[in-house]
PDB file of C-alpha atoms in Angstrom:
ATOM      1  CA  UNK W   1     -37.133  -2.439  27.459  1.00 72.00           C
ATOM      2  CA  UNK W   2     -33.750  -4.294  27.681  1.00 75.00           C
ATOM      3  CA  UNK W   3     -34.966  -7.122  26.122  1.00 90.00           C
ATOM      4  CA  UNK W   4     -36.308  -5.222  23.407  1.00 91.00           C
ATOM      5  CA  UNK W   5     -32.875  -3.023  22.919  1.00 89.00           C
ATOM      6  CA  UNK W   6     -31.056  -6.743  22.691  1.00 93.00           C
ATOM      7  CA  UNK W   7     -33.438  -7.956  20.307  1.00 94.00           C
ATOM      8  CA  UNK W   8     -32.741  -5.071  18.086  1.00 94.00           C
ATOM      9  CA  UNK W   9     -29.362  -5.601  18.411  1.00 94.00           C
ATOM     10  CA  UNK W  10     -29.398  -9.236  17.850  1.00 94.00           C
ATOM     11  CA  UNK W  11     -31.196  -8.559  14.160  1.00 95.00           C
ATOM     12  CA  UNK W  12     -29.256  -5.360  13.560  1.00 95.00           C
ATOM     13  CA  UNK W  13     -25.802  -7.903  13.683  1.00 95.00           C
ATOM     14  CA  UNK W  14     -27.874 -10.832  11.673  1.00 94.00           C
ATOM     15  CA  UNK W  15     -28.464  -8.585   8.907  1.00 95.00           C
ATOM     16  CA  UNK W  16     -24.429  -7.036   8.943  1.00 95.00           C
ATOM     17  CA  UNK W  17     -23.405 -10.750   8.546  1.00 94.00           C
ATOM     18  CA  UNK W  18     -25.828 -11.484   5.448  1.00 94.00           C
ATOM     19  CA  UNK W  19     -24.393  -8.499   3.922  1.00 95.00           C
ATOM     20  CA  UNK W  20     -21.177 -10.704   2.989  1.00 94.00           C
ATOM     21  CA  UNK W  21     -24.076 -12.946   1.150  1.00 93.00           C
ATOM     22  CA  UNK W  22     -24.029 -12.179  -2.793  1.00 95.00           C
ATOM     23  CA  UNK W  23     -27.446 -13.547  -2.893  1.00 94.00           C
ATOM     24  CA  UNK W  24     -28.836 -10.961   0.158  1.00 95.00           C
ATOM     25  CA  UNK W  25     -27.303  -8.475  -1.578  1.00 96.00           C
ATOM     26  CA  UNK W  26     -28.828  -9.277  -5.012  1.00 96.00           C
ATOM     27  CA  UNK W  27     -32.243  -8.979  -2.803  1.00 96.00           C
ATOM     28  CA  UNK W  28     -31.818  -5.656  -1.798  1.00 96.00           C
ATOM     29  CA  UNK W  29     -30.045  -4.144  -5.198  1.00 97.00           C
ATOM     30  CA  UNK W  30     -33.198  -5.851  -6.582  1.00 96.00           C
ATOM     31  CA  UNK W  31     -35.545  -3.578  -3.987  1.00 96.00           C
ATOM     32  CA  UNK W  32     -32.832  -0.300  -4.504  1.00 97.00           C
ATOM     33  CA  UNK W  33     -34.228  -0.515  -8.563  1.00 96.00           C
ATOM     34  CA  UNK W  34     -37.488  -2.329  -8.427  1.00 95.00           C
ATOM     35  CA  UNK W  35     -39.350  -0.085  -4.944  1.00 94.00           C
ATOM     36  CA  UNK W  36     -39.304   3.205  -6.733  1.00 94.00           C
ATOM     37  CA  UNK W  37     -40.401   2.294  -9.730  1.00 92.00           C
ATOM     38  CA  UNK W  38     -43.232   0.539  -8.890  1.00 91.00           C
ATOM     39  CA  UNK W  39     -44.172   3.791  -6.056  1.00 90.00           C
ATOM     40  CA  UNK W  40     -43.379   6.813  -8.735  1.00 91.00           C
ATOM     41  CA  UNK W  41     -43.830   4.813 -12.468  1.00 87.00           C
ATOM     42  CA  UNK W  42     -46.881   2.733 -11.698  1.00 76.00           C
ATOM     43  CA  UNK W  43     -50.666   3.884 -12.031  1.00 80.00           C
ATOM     44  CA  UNK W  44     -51.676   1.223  -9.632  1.00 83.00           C
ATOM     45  CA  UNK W  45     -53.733   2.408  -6.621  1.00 88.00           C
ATOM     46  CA  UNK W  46     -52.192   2.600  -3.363  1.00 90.00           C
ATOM     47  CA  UNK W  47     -53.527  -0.929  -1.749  1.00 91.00           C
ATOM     48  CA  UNK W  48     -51.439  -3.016  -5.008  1.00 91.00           C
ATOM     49  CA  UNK W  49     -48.474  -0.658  -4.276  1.00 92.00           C
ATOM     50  CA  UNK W  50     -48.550  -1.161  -0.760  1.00 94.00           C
ATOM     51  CA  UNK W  51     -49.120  -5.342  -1.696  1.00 95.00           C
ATOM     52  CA  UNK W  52     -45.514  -5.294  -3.518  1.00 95.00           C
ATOM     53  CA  UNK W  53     -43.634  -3.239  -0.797  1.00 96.00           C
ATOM     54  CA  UNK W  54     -44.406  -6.047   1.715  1.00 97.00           C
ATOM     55  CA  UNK W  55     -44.354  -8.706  -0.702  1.00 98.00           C
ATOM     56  CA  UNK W  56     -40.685  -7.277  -0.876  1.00 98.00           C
ATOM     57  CA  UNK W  57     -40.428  -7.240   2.743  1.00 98.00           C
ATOM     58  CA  UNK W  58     -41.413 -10.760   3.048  1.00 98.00           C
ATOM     59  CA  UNK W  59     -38.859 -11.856   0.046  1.00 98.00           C
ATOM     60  CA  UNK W  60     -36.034  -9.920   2.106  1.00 98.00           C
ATOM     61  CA  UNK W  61     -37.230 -12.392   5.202  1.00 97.00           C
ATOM     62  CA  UNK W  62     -37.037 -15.303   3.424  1.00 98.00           C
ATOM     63  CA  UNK W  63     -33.189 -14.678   1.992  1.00 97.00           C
ATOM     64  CA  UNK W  64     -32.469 -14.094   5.539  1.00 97.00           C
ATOM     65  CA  UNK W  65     -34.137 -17.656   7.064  1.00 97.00           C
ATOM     66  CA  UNK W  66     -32.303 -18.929   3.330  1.00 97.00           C
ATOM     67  CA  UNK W  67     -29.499 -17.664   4.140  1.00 96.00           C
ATOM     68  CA  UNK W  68     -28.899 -18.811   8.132  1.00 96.00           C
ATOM     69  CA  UNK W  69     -29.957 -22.425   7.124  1.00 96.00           C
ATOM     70  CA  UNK W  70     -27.185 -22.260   3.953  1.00 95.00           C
ATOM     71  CA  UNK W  71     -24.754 -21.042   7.098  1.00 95.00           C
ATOM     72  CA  UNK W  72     -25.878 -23.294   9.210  1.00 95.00           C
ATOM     73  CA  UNK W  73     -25.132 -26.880   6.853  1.00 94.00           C
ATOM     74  CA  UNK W  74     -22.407 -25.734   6.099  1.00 92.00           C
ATOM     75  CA  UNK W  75     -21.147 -25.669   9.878  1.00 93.00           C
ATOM     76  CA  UNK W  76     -22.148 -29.110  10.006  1.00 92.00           C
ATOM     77  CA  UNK W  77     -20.039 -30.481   7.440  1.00 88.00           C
ATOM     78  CA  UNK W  78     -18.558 -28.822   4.174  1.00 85.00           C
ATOM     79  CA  UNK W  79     -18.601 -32.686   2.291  1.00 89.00           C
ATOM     80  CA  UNK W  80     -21.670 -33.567   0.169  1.00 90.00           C
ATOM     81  CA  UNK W  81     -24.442 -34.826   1.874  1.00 91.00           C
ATOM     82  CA  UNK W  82     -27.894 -35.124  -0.229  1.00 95.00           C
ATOM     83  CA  UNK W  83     -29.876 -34.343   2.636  1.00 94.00           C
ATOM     84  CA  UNK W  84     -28.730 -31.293   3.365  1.00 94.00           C
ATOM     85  CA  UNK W  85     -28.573 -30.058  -0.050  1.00 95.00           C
ATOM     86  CA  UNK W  86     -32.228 -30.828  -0.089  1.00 96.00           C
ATOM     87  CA  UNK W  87     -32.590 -28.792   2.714  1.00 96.00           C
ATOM     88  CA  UNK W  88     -30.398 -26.123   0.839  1.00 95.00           C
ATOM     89  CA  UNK W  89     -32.281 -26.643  -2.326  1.00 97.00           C
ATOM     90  CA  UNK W  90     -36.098 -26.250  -0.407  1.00 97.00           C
ATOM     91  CA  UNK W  91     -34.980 -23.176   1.285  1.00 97.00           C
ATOM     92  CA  UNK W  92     -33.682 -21.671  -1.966  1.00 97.00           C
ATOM     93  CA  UNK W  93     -37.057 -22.597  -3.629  1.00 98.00           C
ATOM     94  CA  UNK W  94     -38.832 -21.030  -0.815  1.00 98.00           C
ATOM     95  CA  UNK W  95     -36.835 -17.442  -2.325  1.00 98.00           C
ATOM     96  CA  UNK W  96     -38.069 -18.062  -5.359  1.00 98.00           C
ATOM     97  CA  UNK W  97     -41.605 -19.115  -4.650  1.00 98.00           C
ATOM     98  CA  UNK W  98     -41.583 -14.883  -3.345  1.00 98.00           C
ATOM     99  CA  UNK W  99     -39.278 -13.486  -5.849  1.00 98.00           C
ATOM    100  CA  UNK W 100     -41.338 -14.660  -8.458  1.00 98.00           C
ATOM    101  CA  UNK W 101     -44.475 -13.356  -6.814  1.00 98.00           C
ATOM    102  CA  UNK W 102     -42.362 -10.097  -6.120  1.00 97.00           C
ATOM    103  CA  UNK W 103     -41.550 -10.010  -9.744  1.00 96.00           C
ATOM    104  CA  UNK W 104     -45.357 -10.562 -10.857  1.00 95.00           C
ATOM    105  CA  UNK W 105     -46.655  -8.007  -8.948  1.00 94.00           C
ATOM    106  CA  UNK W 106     -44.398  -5.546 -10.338  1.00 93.00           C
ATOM    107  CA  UNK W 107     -45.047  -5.949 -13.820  1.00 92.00           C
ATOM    108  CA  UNK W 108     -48.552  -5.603 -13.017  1.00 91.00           C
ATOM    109  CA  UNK W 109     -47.859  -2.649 -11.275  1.00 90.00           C
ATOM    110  CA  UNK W 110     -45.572  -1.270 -14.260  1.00 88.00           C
ATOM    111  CA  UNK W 111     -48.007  -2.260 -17.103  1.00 88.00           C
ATOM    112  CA  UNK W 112     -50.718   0.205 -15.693  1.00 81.00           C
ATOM    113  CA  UNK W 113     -52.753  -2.157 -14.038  1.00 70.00           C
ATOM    114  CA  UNK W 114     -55.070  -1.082 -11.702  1.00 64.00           C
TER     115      UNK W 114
END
């Protein structure tokens, strides 16, 4: 149970410090707007619904990973190195790869899809 308690505090304080991150933040203005509307304004049945929220959840996952590996090259050196913004470039794709799923799903949602 300790180990547990940790855990949850260890994530608890990971998500505090992306808070300061404009793009995290984006992320979760983008849920604050996009969640309810696709739960109260879409006809879609529950299981499509229920396929955006975690879609959502998983885009929210991968700002975080995004996010610690955009932290963590920067720690190891602030001058331009092409490898590393490769690295930065792949991990921001990976966001968009899910956004862009995120984003789908909603407007199928929203246009009265089933």
């Amino acid at each position: 149970m300790l180990n547990l308690h940790r855990n949850l505090n260890n994530s608890l304080a990971g998500i505090k410090a992306a808070l300061s991150d404009k793009s995290f933040r984006g992320q979760l203005a983008l849920g604050a707007v996009a969640l309810p509307m696709i739960v109260f304004l879409g006809t879609a049945t529950i299981g499509y619904k229920l396929s955006a929220i975690g879609t959502y959840v998983l885009l929210i996952a991968t700002e975080l990973l995004n996010t610690a590996i955009e932290r963590l090259c920067d720690r190891v050196t602030n001058e331009h190195d092409q490898a590393i913004k490769e690295v930065k470039d792949m991990a921001s794709a990976a966001v968009f790869v899910v956004l862009m799923l995120f984003l789908t799903q909603c407007a199928w949602i929203l246009m009265g899809n089933p």
